Coordinates of C-alpha atoms and ligand atoms in Angstrom, one line a residue:
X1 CA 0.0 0.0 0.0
X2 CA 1.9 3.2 -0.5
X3 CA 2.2 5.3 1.8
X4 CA 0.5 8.6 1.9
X5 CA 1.9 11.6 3.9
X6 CA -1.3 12.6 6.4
X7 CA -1.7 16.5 5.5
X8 CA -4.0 17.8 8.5
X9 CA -7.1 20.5 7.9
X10 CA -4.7 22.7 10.1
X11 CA -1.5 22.0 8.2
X12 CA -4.0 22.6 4.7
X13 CA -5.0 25.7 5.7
X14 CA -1.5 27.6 6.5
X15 CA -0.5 26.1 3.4
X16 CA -3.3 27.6 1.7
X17 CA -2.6 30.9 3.0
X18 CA 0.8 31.1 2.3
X19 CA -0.4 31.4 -1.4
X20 CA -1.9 34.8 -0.5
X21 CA 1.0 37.0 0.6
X22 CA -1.6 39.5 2.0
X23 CA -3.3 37.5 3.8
X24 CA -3.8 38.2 7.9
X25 CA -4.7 35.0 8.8
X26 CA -7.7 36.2 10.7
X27 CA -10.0 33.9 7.7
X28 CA -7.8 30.8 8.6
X29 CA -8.3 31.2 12.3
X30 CA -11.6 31.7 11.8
X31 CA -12.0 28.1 10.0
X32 CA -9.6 26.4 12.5
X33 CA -12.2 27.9 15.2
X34 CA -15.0 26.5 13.1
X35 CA -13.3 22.9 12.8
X36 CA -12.6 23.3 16.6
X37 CA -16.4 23.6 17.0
X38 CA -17.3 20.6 15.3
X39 CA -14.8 18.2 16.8
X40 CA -16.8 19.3 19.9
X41 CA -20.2 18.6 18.6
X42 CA -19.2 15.5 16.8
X43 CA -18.4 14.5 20.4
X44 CA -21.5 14.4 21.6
X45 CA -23.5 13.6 18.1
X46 CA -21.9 10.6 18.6
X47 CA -22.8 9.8 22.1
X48 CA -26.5 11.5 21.9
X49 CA -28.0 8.0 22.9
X50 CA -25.7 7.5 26.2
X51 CA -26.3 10.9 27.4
X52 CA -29.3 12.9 28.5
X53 CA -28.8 15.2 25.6
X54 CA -31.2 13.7 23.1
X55 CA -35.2 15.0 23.3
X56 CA -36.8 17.6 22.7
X57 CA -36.5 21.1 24.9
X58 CA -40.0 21.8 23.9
X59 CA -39.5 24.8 22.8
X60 CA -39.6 26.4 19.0
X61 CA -36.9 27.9 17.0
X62 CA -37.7 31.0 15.0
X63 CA -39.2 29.0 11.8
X64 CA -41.3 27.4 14.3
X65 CA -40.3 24.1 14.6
X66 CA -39.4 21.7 17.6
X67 CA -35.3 22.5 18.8
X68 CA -33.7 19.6 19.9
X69 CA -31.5 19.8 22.5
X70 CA -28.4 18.6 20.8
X71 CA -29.6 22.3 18.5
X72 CA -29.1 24.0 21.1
X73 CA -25.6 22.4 22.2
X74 CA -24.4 23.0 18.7
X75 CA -25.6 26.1 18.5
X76 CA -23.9 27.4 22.3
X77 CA -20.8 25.6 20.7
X78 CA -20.3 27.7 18.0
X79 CA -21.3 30.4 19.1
X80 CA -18.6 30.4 22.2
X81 CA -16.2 29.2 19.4
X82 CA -16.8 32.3 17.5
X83 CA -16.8 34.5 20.5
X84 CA -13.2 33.8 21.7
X85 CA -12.3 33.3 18.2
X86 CA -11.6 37.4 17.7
X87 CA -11.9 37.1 13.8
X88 CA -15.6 37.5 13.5
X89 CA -17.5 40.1 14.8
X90 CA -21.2 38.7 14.7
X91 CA -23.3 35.8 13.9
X92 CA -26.3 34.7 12.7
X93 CA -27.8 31.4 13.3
X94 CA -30.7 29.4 11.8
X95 CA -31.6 28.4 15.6
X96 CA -31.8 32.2 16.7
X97 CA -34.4 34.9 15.1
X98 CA -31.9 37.6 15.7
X99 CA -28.1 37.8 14.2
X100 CA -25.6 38.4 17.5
X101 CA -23.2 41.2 17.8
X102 CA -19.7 39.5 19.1
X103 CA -19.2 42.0 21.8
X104 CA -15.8 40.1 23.4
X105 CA -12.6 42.5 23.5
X106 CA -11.4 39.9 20.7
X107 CA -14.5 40.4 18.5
X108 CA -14.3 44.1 18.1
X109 CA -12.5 45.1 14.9
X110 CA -12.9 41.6 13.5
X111 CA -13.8 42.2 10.0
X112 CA -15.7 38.7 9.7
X113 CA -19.6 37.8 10.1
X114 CA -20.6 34.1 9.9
X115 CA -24.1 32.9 8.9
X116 CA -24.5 29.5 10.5
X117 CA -27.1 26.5 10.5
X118 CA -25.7 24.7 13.5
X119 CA -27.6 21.4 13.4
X120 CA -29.3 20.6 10.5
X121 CA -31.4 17.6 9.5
X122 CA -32.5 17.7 12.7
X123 CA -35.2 15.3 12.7
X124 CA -32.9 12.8 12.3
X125 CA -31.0 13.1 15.4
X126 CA -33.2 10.1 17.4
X127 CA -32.9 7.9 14.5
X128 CA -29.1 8.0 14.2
X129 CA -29.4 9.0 10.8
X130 CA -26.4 11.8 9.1
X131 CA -27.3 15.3 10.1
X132 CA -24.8 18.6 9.7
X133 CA -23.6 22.1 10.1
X134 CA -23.8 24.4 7.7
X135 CA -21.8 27.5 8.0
X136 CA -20.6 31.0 5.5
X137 CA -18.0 33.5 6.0
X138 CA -18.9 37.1 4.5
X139 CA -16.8 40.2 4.7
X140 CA -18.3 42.9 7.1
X141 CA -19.7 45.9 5.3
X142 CA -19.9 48.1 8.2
X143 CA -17.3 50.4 9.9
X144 CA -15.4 48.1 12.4
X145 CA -15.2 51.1 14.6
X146 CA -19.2 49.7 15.5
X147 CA -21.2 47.0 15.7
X148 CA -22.1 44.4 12.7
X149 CA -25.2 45.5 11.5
X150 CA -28.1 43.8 9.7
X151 CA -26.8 44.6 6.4
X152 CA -23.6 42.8 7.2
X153 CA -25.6 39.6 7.1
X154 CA -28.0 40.5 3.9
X155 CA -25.1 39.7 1.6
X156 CA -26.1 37.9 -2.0
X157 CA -24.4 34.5 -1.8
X158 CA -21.5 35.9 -4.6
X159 CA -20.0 37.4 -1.9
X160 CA -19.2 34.4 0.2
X161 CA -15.5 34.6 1.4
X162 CA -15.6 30.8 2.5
X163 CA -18.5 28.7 2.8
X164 CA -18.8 24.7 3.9
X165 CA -20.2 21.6 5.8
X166 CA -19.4 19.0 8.6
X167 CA -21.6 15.8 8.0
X168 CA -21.8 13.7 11.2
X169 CA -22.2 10.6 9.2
X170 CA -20.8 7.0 9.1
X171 CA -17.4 8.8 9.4
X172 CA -17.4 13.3 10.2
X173 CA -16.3 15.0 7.4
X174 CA -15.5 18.5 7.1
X175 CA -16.2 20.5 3.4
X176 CA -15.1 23.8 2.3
X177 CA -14.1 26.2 0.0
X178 CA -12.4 29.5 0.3
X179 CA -13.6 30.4 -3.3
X180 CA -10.9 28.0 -5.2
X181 CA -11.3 24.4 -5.0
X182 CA -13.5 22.3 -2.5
X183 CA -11.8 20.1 -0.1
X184 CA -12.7 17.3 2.0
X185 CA -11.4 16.6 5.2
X186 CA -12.6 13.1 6.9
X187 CA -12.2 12.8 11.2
X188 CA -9.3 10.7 12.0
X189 CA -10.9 9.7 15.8
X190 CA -7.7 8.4 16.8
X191 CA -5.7 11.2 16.2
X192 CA -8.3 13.8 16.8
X193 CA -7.9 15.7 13.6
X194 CA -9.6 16.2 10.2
X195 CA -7.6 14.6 7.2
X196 CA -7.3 15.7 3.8
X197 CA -9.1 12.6 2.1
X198 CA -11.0 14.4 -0.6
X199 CA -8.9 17.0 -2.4
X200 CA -10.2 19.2 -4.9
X201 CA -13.7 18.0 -5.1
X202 CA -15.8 17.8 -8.8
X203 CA -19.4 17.3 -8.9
X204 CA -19.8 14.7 -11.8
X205 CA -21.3 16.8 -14.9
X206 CA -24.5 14.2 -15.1
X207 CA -25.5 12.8 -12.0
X208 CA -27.9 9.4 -11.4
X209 CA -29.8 10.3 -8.2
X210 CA -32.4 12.8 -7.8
X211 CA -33.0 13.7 -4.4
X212 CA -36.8 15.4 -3.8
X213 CA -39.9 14.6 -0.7
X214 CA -42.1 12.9 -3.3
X215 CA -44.6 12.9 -0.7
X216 CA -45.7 16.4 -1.5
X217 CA -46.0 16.0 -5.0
X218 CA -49.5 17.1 -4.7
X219 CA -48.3 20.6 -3.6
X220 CA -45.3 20.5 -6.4
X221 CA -45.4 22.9 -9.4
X222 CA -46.7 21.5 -12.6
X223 CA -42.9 21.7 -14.0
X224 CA -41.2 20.0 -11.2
X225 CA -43.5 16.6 -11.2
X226 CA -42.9 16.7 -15.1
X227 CA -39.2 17.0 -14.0
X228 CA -39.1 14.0 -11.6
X229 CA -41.5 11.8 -14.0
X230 CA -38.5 12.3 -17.0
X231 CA -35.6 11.1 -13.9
X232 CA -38.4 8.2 -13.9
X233 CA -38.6 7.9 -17.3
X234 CA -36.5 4.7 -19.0
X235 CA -34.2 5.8 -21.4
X236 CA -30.5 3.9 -22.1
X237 CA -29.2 6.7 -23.5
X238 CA -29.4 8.6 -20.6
X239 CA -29.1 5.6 -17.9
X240 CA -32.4 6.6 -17.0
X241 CA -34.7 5.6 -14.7
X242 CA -32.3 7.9 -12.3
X243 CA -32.3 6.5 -8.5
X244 CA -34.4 8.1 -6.4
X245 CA -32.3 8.6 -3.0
X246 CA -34.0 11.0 -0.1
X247 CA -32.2 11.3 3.7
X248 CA -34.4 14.2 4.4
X249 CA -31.5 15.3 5.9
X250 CA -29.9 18.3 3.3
X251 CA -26.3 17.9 4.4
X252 CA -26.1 14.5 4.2
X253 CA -28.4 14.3 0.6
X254 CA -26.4 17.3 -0.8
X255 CA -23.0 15.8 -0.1
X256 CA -24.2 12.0 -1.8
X257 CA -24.7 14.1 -4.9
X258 CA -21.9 16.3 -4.7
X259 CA -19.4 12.9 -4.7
X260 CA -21.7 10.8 -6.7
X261 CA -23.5 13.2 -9.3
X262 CA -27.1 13.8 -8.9
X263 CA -29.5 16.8 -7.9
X264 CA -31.7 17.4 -4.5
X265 CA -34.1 19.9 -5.1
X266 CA -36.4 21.6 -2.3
X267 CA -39.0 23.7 -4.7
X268 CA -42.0 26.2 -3.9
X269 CA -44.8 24.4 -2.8
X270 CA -48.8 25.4 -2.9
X271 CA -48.5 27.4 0.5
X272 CA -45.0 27.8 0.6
X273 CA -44.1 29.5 -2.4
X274 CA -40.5 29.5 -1.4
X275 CA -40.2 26.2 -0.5
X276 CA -38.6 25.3 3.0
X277 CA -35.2 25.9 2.8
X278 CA -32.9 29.4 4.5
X279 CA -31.7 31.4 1.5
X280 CA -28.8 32.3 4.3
X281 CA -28.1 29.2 6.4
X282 CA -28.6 26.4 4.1
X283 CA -29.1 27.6 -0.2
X284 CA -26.5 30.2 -0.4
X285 CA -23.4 28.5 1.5
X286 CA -24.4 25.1 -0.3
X287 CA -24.8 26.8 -3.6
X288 CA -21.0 28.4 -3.3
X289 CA -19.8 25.0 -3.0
X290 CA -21.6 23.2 -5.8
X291 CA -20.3 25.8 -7.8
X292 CA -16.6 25.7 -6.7
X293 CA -16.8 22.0 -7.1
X294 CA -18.2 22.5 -11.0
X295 CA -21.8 22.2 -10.3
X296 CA -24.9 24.4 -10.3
X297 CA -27.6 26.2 -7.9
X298 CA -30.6 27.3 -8.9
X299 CA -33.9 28.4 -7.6
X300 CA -35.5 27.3 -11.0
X301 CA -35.5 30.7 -12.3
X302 CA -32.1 32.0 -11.6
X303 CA -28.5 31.3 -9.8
X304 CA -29.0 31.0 -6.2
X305 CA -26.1 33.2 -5.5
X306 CA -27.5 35.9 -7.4
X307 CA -30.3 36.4 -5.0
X308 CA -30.0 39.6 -3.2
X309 CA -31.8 38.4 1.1
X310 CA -34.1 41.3 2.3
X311 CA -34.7 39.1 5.6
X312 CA -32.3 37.1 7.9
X313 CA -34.3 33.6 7.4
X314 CA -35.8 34.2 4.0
X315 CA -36.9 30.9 2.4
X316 CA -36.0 29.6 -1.4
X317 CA -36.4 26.9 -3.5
X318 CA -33.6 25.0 -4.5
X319 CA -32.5 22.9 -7.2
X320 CA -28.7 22.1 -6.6
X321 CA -25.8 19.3 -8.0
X322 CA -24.5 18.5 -11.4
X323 CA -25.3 20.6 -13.8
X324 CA -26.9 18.4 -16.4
X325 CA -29.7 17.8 -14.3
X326 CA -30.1 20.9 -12.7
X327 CA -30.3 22.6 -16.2
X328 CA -32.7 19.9 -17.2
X329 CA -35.1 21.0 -14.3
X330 CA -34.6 24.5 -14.9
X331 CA -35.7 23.7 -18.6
X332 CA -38.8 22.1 -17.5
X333 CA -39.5 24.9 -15.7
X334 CA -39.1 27.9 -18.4
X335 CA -41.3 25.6 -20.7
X336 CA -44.1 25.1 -18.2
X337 CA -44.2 28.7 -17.9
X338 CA -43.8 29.8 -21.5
X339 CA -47.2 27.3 -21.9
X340 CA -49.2 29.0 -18.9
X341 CA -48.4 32.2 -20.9
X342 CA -49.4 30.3 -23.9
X343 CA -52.5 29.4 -22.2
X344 CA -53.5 32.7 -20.8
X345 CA -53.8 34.2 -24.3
Ligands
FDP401 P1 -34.9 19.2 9.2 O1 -36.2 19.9 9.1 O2 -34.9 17.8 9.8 O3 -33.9 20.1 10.0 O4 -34.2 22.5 6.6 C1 -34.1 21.4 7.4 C2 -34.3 20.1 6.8 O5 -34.3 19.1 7.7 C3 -33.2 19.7 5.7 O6 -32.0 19.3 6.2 C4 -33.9 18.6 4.9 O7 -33.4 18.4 3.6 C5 -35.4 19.1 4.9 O8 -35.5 20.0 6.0 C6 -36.4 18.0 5.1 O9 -37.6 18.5 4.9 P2 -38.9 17.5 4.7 O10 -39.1 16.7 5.9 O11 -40.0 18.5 4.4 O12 -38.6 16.7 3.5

């Protein structure tokens, strides 16, 4: 077997910066920070069913819906990460309605704010199934004589600085991208450290799983259950029927179709017009690295980085993976409504 130097996330990232001569190093901290963060949480994602941390708190976050209290840890954790950090002056989190101003003597002058979904696929958590974090690094717009303001945080997703994911799955894997290449870096538990194992990620051109809840295919645009009934459709050409493949758990779904090929789409519903997923916490940092990895995010209509947030946890539907398929949808869509205008004539 040859032998293969170990190069740790730590030892990646220096080296990284060193290719930026004016570089400060406050983005690199911030990401060691982050990686700190999640060994932490991994910790205890992996022992939820010894410990007394697994239930419900019975309380709602601000979309509503029950926190767990292993949401709550993970939020507190990187939250206190980012704190003490110094390179990141606030934070908004899916888990909180409010972004938080970072008010440590470190924090002040930090020209970083984070958007963060701390736990997510959260339903998951009693059933030992993959769940993940979700996080985005934007430049600060306001003076960093004051506080981070709201505007700070209402950034279209082009403006991501570095964006990525931890998947607590069969093995904890950390994703990211600082706007070049997308790297994967797997949890060696005996060492303690995430490993390079996944350099310079590609998400396969045409993909063979679509990823959607079929059960509301009642409540599905027209266009999308035309969509889903051509991945059913046989077809050698195109290896079609495409496997259908749903976690229910985005992380864990996005980042079987970012290795394998494939798209997992969340679109509009009747009632929810834009769908169920955070343009901020979940779409936008995704999207940045589907495209860094070669891939494409859209919300049907247009690039999901392209959309410019008016509100902290602004919904969007999504349509995300290799780009084949994701233009294929998008088609179905634009000739869905080209016949409704056709129809209204
Ligand atoms: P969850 O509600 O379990 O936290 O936005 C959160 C999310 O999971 C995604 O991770 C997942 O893809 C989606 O919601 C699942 O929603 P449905 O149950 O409606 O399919």
């Amino acid at each position: 077997m040859p032998n293969r130097k170990v190069v740790t996330i730590e030892e990646f990232i220096v080296k990284q910066q060193g290719g930026f001569p004016n570089a400060t190093g406050e983005l690199s901290g911030l990401l060691r920070d982050i990686g700190l963060a999640a060994k932490i949480v991994n910790r205890e994602v992996n022992k939820a069913g010894l410990v007394d941390i697994l239930g419900i708190t019975g309380t709602s976050n601000s979309s509503g819906e029950e926190v767990k209290k292993l949401d709550i840890f993970a939020n507190d954790q990187f939250i206190s990460a980012l704190r003490t950090s110094g390179e990141c002056c606030g934070l908004a989190s899916e888990e909180s309605d409010d972004f938080v101003v970072l008010e440590s003597e470190n924090a002040q002058n930090a020209k970083y704010v984070v958007c963060i979904d701390p736990l997510d696929g959260s339903s998951n958590i009693d059933v030992n199934v993959s769940i993940g974090t979700i996080f985005s690094i934007y430049k600060r717009l306001s003076d960093p004589s004051g506080d981070c303001t709201l505007d700070d945080f209402l950034q279209p997703g082009r403006d991501i600085v570095a964006a990525g994911y931890i998947i607590y799955g069969s093995s904890t894997m950390l994703v990211y991208s600082t706007g070049q290449d997308v790297n994967g870096f797997t949890l060696d538990p005996s060492i303690g450290e995430f490993c390079l194992s996944h350099p310079a990620i590609k998400v396969p051109k045409k993909g063979l799983y679509y990823s959607i809840n079929e059960s509301y295919q009642h409540r599905f645009p027209k266009a999308v259950n035309d969509f889903v009934a051509y991945c059913k459709c046989e077809d050698e050409k195109t290896n079609r029927p495409y496997s259908a493949r749903y976690i229910g758990s985005m992380v864990a779904d996005f980042h079987r179709n970012l290795i394998k090929g494939g798209i997992f789409m969340y679109p509009s519903m009747r009632d929810y017009p834009n769908g169920k997923l955070r343009l901020l916490f979940e779409c936008n940092p995704m999207a940045f690295i589907v495209e860094h990895a070669g891939g494409v995010a859209s919300n049907g209509q247009k690039r999901v980085l392209d959309i410019m947030p008016t509100e902290l946890h602004q919904r969007c539907p999504i349509f995300i993976g290799s780009t084949d398929l994701v233009r294929k949808a998008e088609h179905f869509i634009f000739k869905n409504s080209l016949s409704l205008v056709h129809e209204e004539v």
